[in-house]
Amino acid sequence: MNQDRHGKGMSIAAGLPKSAQRLQEYLRTAIFDNAFTGTAGVDGAPLVDDSHDSPQARGPAWDNEISGALTRSTWQSMRLLADKQTDEYGYAAPQTINRLLIPADLRQTATELKLSDLDPETSLNTKNVLVGFEIVIGHSLSSTTAFFGVSDQVGGPDGGLYRIVNEELNIKDAKPSDNPDIVWAKRSKMILTYGFTYSRGIYGSVGT
């Protein structure tokens, strides 16, 4: 590396952690890109669906999908759907959506929903009460219309989304076997996966 007069080798080596971060971002994003059609959970349904089977054989079915573009009305519908959730036995198990995951295309709409003092979609002096949530921009999301609500319960035993790590990111030197003093490359390695089991705590709309 000392003979690298133009700094290219060090630049490439420094890019390895960034490439690993991007890969993990794509893996996380893939869950939401396939939220309505693929990556089936333990109930045989996608992440977001209008009919999920209960973990209990006799438990009620439940859903976490709404329809329509992101508006004040659909945002309220999503929050209400979360607030009226039941557990696997049919008892009330309300959830609070505290994050709104959106593509960059919906940033303005989401910001107006969050920061407007009055209803941003009418000329009435109705107070905007649909506030108190975090906007998360998914820059790698493929859809320009889909949006997702993430509740404060996601990540618990029934929260579904998980990250399983078999080996954390590590970077090592690559050396020729006949001369271990020469470093001719760098390599990065990690073993992990992202996925979900149950869909509890995630709500979504294709945005159309």
mmCIF file of C-alpha atoms in Angstrom:
data_model
loop_
_atom_site.group_PDB
_atom_site.id
_atom_site.type_symbol
_atom_site.label_atom_id
_atom_site.label_comp_id
_atom_site.label_asym_id
_atom_site.label_seq_id
_atom_site.Cartn_x
_atom_site.Cartn_y
_atom_site.Cartn_z
ATOM 1 C CA MET A 1 0.000 0.000 0.000
ATOM 2 C CA ASN A 2 2.980 2.287 0.507
ATOM 3 C CA GLN A 3 3.612 2.150 -3.263
ATOM 4 C CA ASP A 4 0.064 3.265 -4.030
ATOM 5 C CA ARG A 5 1.010 6.685 -5.341
ATOM 6 C CA HIS A 6 -2.504 7.796 -6.213
ATOM 7 C CA GLY A 7 -4.327 6.479 -3.161
ATOM 8 C CA LYS A 8 -6.497 4.112 -5.205
ATOM 9 C CA GLY A 9 -5.799 1.090 -3.068
ATOM 10 C CA MET A 10 -6.690 2.856 0.154
ATOM 11 C CA SER A 11 -9.789 4.307 -1.474
ATOM 12 C CA ILE A 12 -10.976 0.866 -2.556
ATOM 13 C CA ALA A 13 -10.264 -0.594 0.885
ATOM 14 C CA ALA A 14 -12.170 2.237 2.567
ATOM 15 C CA GLY A 15 -15.159 1.488 0.355
ATOM 16 C CA LEU A 16 -15.593 -2.056 1.657
ATOM 17 C CA PRO A 17 -17.562 -1.109 4.793
ATOM 18 C CA LYS A 18 -19.793 1.175 2.694
ATOM 19 C CA SER A 19 -20.537 -1.626 0.238
ATOM 20 C CA ALA A 20 -21.502 -3.867 3.174
ATOM 21 C CA GLN A 21 -23.826 -1.189 4.522
ATOM 22 C CA ARG A 22 -25.477 -0.821 1.135
ATOM 23 C CA LEU A 23 -25.974 -4.550 0.845
ATOM 24 C CA GLN A 24 -27.718 -4.625 4.227
ATOM 25 C CA GLU A 25 -29.899 -1.697 3.179
ATOM 26 C CA TYR A 26 -30.949 -3.573 0.028
ATOM 27 C CA LEU A 27 -31.721 -6.695 2.073
ATOM 28 C CA ARG A 28 -33.913 -4.712 4.457
ATOM 29 C CA THR A 29 -35.596 -2.877 1.597
ATOM 30 C CA ALA A 30 -36.368 -6.127 -0.223
ATOM 31 C CA ILE A 31 -38.744 -7.071 2.602
ATOM 32 C CA PHE A 32 -40.844 -3.983 1.881
ATOM 33 C CA ASP A 33 -40.454 -4.144 -1.893
ATOM 34 C CA ASN A 34 -42.046 -7.604 -1.719
ATOM 35 C CA ALA A 35 -44.455 -6.704 1.079
ATOM 36 C CA PHE A 36 -47.651 -7.240 -0.920
ATOM 37 C CA THR A 37 -46.744 -10.213 -3.097
ATOM 38 C CA GLY A 38 -43.804 -12.234 -1.830
ATOM 39 C CA THR A 39 -41.568 -13.191 1.091
ATOM 40 C CA ALA A 40 -44.309 -15.152 2.805
ATOM 41 C CA GLY A 41 -44.389 -15.261 6.597
ATOM 42 C CA VAL A 42 -45.270 -18.180 8.839
ATOM 43 C CA ASP A 43 -48.977 -17.776 8.027
ATOM 44 C CA GLY A 44 -48.353 -18.194 4.308
ATOM 45 C CA ALA A 45 -49.233 -14.576 3.535
ATOM 46 C CA PRO A 46 -47.063 -11.638 2.471
ATOM 47 C CA LEU A 47 -45.834 -9.094 5.004
ATOM 48 C CA VAL A 48 -48.862 -6.884 4.289
ATOM 49 C CA ASP A 49 -52.156 -8.598 3.520
ATOM 50 C CA ASP A 50 -55.877 -8.174 4.168
ATOM 51 C CA SER A 51 -56.201 -11.628 5.745
ATOM 52 C CA HIS A 52 -53.615 -13.112 8.097
ATOM 53 C CA ASP A 53 -54.311 -16.358 9.910
ATOM 54 C CA SER A 54 -54.053 -16.309 13.677
ATOM 55 C CA PRO A 55 -51.208 -18.249 15.342
ATOM 56 C CA GLN A 56 -53.983 -19.983 17.305
ATOM 57 C CA ALA A 57 -56.014 -22.535 15.361
ATOM 58 C CA ARG A 58 -59.316 -20.999 16.469
ATOM 59 C CA GLY A 59 -58.127 -17.410 16.657
ATOM 60 C CA PRO A 60 -59.596 -14.660 14.479
ATOM 61 C CA ALA A 61 -58.022 -13.642 11.179
ATOM 62 C CA TRP A 62 -56.594 -10.128 11.066
ATOM 63 C CA ASP A 63 -55.280 -7.700 8.481
ATOM 64 C CA ASN A 64 -52.673 -4.970 8.183
ATOM 65 C CA GLU A 65 -53.428 -3.555 4.727
ATOM 66 C CA ILE A 66 -55.310 -0.470 3.632
ATOM 67 C CA SER A 67 -55.862 0.914 0.136
ATOM 68 C CA GLY A 68 -55.336 4.315 -1.385
ATOM 69 C CA ALA A 69 -52.653 6.943 -1.796
ATOM 70 C CA LEU A 70 -51.085 8.675 1.197
ATOM 71 C CA THR A 71 -53.560 11.291 2.395
ATOM 72 C CA ARG A 72 -54.856 12.501 5.718
ATOM 73 C CA SER A 73 -57.764 10.083 5.384
ATOM 74 C CA THR A 74 -55.680 6.981 4.580
ATOM 75 C CA TRP A 75 -53.130 7.863 7.265
ATOM 76 C CA GLN A 76 -55.984 8.011 9.779
ATOM 77 C CA SER A 77 -57.330 4.683 8.451
ATOM 78 C CA MET A 78 -53.943 3.043 8.978
ATOM 79 C CA ARG A 79 -53.626 4.407 12.502
ATOM 80 C CA LEU A 80 -57.153 3.280 13.305
ATOM 81 C CA LEU A 81 -56.449 -0.208 11.936
ATOM 82 C CA ALA A 82 -53.485 -0.465 14.297
ATOM 83 C CA ASP A 83 -55.502 0.881 17.225
ATOM 84 C CA LYS A 84 -58.202 -1.779 16.720
ATOM 85 C CA GLN A 85 -55.888 -4.782 16.520
ATOM 86 C CA THR A 86 -56.688 -7.916 18.522
ATOM 87 C CA ASP A 87 -54.427 -10.671 19.772
ATOM 88 C CA GLU A 88 -54.541 -14.335 18.744
ATOM 89 C CA TYR A 89 -57.438 -14.915 21.149
ATOM 90 C CA GLY A 90 -59.535 -12.011 19.898
ATOM 91 C CA TYR A 91 -58.875 -9.656 22.794
ATOM 92 C CA ALA A 92 -58.094 -5.989 22.199
ATOM 93 C CA ALA A 93 -54.367 -5.458 21.583
ATOM 94 C CA PRO A 94 -54.047 -1.869 20.330
ATOM 95 C CA GLN A 95 -50.867 -0.676 18.666
ATOM 96 C CA THR A 96 -49.565 2.838 18.080
ATOM 97 C CA ILE A 97 -47.901 3.666 14.766
ATOM 98 C CA ASN A 98 -44.969 5.942 15.474
ATOM 99 C CA ARG A 99 -43.027 5.743 12.193
ATOM 100 C CA LEU A 100 -44.092 6.344 8.612
ATOM 101 C CA LEU A 101 -41.822 4.655 6.068
ATOM 102 C CA ILE A 102 -42.058 6.251 2.626
ATOM 103 C CA PRO A 103 -40.121 6.686 -0.626
ATOM 104 C CA ALA A 104 -38.573 10.095 -1.227
ATOM 105 C CA ASP A 105 -41.430 10.832 -3.655
ATOM 106 C CA LEU A 106 -43.853 11.155 -0.721
ATOM 107 C CA ARG A 107 -41.667 13.359 1.456
ATOM 108 C CA GLN A 108 -43.652 16.542 0.839
ATOM 109 C CA THR A 109 -47.009 14.871 1.451
ATOM 110 C CA ALA A 110 -45.786 13.226 4.657
ATOM 111 C CA THR A 111 -44.207 16.440 5.916
ATOM 112 C CA GLU A 112 -47.442 18.351 5.332
ATOM 113 C CA LEU A 113 -49.372 15.679 7.251
ATOM 114 C CA LYS A 114 -46.966 15.939 10.156
ATOM 115 C CA LEU A 115 -46.225 19.653 10.412
ATOM 116 C CA SER A 116 -49.389 21.434 9.280
ATOM 117 C CA ASP A 117 -51.271 23.135 12.103
ATOM 118 C CA LEU A 118 -54.560 22.756 10.223
ATOM 119 C CA ASP A 119 -55.947 20.046 7.985
ATOM 120 C CA PRO A 120 -53.613 20.281 4.932
ATOM 121 C CA GLU A 121 -56.197 18.942 2.490
ATOM 122 C CA THR A 122 -59.185 21.238 3.050
ATOM 123 C CA SER A 123 -59.893 24.949 3.412
ATOM 124 C CA LEU A 124 -61.585 24.376 6.753
ATOM 125 C CA ASN A 125 -60.038 25.476 10.027
ATOM 126 C CA THR A 126 -59.940 21.896 11.271
ATOM 127 C CA LYS A 127 -57.070 21.238 13.642
ATOM 128 C CA ASN A 128 -54.539 18.712 12.356
ATOM 129 C CA VAL A 129 -54.300 16.076 15.098
ATOM 130 C CA LEU A 130 -52.521 13.355 13.112
ATOM 131 C CA VAL A 131 -49.084 14.300 14.395
ATOM 132 C CA GLY A 132 -46.534 12.723 16.714
ATOM 133 C CA PHE A 133 -44.797 10.331 14.328
ATOM 134 C CA GLU A 134 -41.397 10.019 12.705
ATOM 135 C CA ILE A 135 -40.929 10.167 8.936
ATOM 136 C CA VAL A 136 -38.441 7.592 7.639
ATOM 137 C CA ILE A 137 -37.292 7.961 4.027
ATOM 138 C CA GLY A 138 -36.549 4.661 2.287
ATOM 139 C CA HIS A 139 -34.232 5.821 -0.470
ATOM 140 C CA SER A 140 -33.898 2.302 -1.870
ATOM 141 C CA LEU A 141 -37.627 1.537 -2.049
ATOM 142 C CA SER A 142 -38.631 0.695 -5.608
ATOM 143 C CA SER A 143 -42.235 1.887 -5.339
ATOM 144 C CA THR A 144 -42.935 5.604 -5.592
ATOM 145 C CA THR A 145 -46.398 5.310 -4.018
ATOM 146 C CA ALA A 146 -46.340 2.592 -1.333
ATOM 147 C CA PHE A 147 -46.129 3.627 2.313
ATOM 148 C CA PHE A 148 -45.835 1.739 5.577
ATOM 149 C CA GLY A 149 -46.690 2.382 9.193
ATOM 150 C CA VAL A 150 -44.423 0.847 11.824
ATOM 151 C CA SER A 151 -45.801 0.490 15.337
ATOM 152 C CA ASP A 152 -43.971 0.743 18.621
ATOM 153 C CA GLN A 153 -44.496 -2.996 19.139
ATOM 154 C CA VAL A 154 -42.508 -4.144 16.115
ATOM 155 C CA GLY A 155 -39.451 -6.163 17.036
ATOM 156 C CA GLY A 156 -41.041 -7.913 20.009
ATOM 157 C CA PRO A 157 -41.766 -11.645 20.120
ATOM 158 C CA ASP A 158 -44.698 -11.127 17.736
ATOM 159 C CA GLY A 159 -43.184 -8.133 15.955
ATOM 160 C CA GLY A 160 -41.835 -10.245 13.180
ATOM 161 C CA LEU A 161 -38.947 -8.379 11.595
ATOM 162 C CA TYR A 162 -35.572 -9.819 12.420
ATOM 163 C CA ARG A 163 -31.876 -9.635 11.602
ATOM 164 C CA ILE A 164 -29.950 -12.849 12.153
ATOM 165 C CA VAL A 165 -26.172 -12.600 12.168
ATOM 166 C CA ASN A 166 -23.946 -15.642 11.856
ATOM 167 C CA GLU A 167 -20.799 -13.613 11.311
ATOM 168 C CA GLU A 168 -20.370 -9.861 11.712
ATOM 169 C CA LEU A 169 -18.621 -7.816 9.046
ATOM 170 C CA ASN A 170 -14.870 -8.308 9.081
ATOM 171 C CA ILE A 171 -12.165 -7.063 6.726
ATOM 172 C CA LYS A 172 -8.930 -8.936 6.210
ATOM 173 C CA ASP A 173 -5.808 -8.687 4.112
ATOM 174 C CA ALA A 174 -5.358 -10.894 1.063
ATOM 175 C CA LYS A 175 -1.743 -12.037 0.751
ATOM 176 C CA PRO A 176 0.107 -14.363 -1.610
ATOM 177 C CA SER A 177 1.032 -17.637 0.066
ATOM 178 C CA ASP A 178 4.679 -17.352 -0.913
ATOM 179 C CA ASN A 179 5.139 -13.851 0.518
ATOM 180 C CA PRO A 180 2.898 -13.034 3.497
ATOM 181 C CA ASP A 181 4.482 -9.583 3.852
ATOM 182 C CA ILE A 182 2.751 -8.356 0.695
ATOM 183 C CA VAL A 183 -0.861 -7.194 0.907
ATOM 184 C CA TRP A 184 -2.301 -7.190 -2.584
ATOM 185 C CA ALA A 185 -5.996 -6.881 -1.781
ATOM 186 C CA LYS A 186 -8.612 -6.519 0.943
ATOM 187 C CA ARG A 187 -11.655 -8.678 1.365
ATOM 188 C CA SER A 188 -14.816 -8.248 3.402
ATOM 189 C CA LYS A 189 -17.044 -11.006 4.723
ATOM 190 C CA MET A 190 -20.279 -11.216 6.687
ATOM 191 C CA ILE A 191 -22.987 -13.823 7.056
ATOM 192 C CA LEU A 192 -26.453 -12.537 7.912
ATOM 193 C CA THR A 193 -30.049 -12.434 6.764
ATOM 194 C CA TYR A 194 -33.102 -10.215 7.127
ATOM 195 C CA GLY A 195 -36.674 -11.432 7.155
ATOM 196 C CA PHE A 196 -39.864 -11.665 9.151
ATOM 197 C CA THR A 197 -42.055 -14.223 10.880
ATOM 198 C CA TYR A 198 -45.303 -12.575 11.929
ATOM 199 C CA SER A 199 -46.452 -9.291 10.433
ATOM 200 C CA ARG A 200 -47.563 -7.739 13.707
ATOM 201 C CA GLY A 201 -46.589 -4.098 13.964
ATOM 202 C CA ILE A 202 -46.292 -3.415 10.224
ATOM 203 C CA TYR A 203 -49.064 -1.781 8.163
ATOM 204 C CA GLY A 204 -49.015 -0.841 4.509
ATOM 205 C CA SER A 205 -50.676 0.378 1.364
ATOM 206 C CA VAL A 206 -49.558 0.060 -2.243
ATOM 207 C CA GLY A 207 -50.479 3.723 -2.512
ATOM 208 C CA THR A 208 -53.029 3.491 -5.317
#
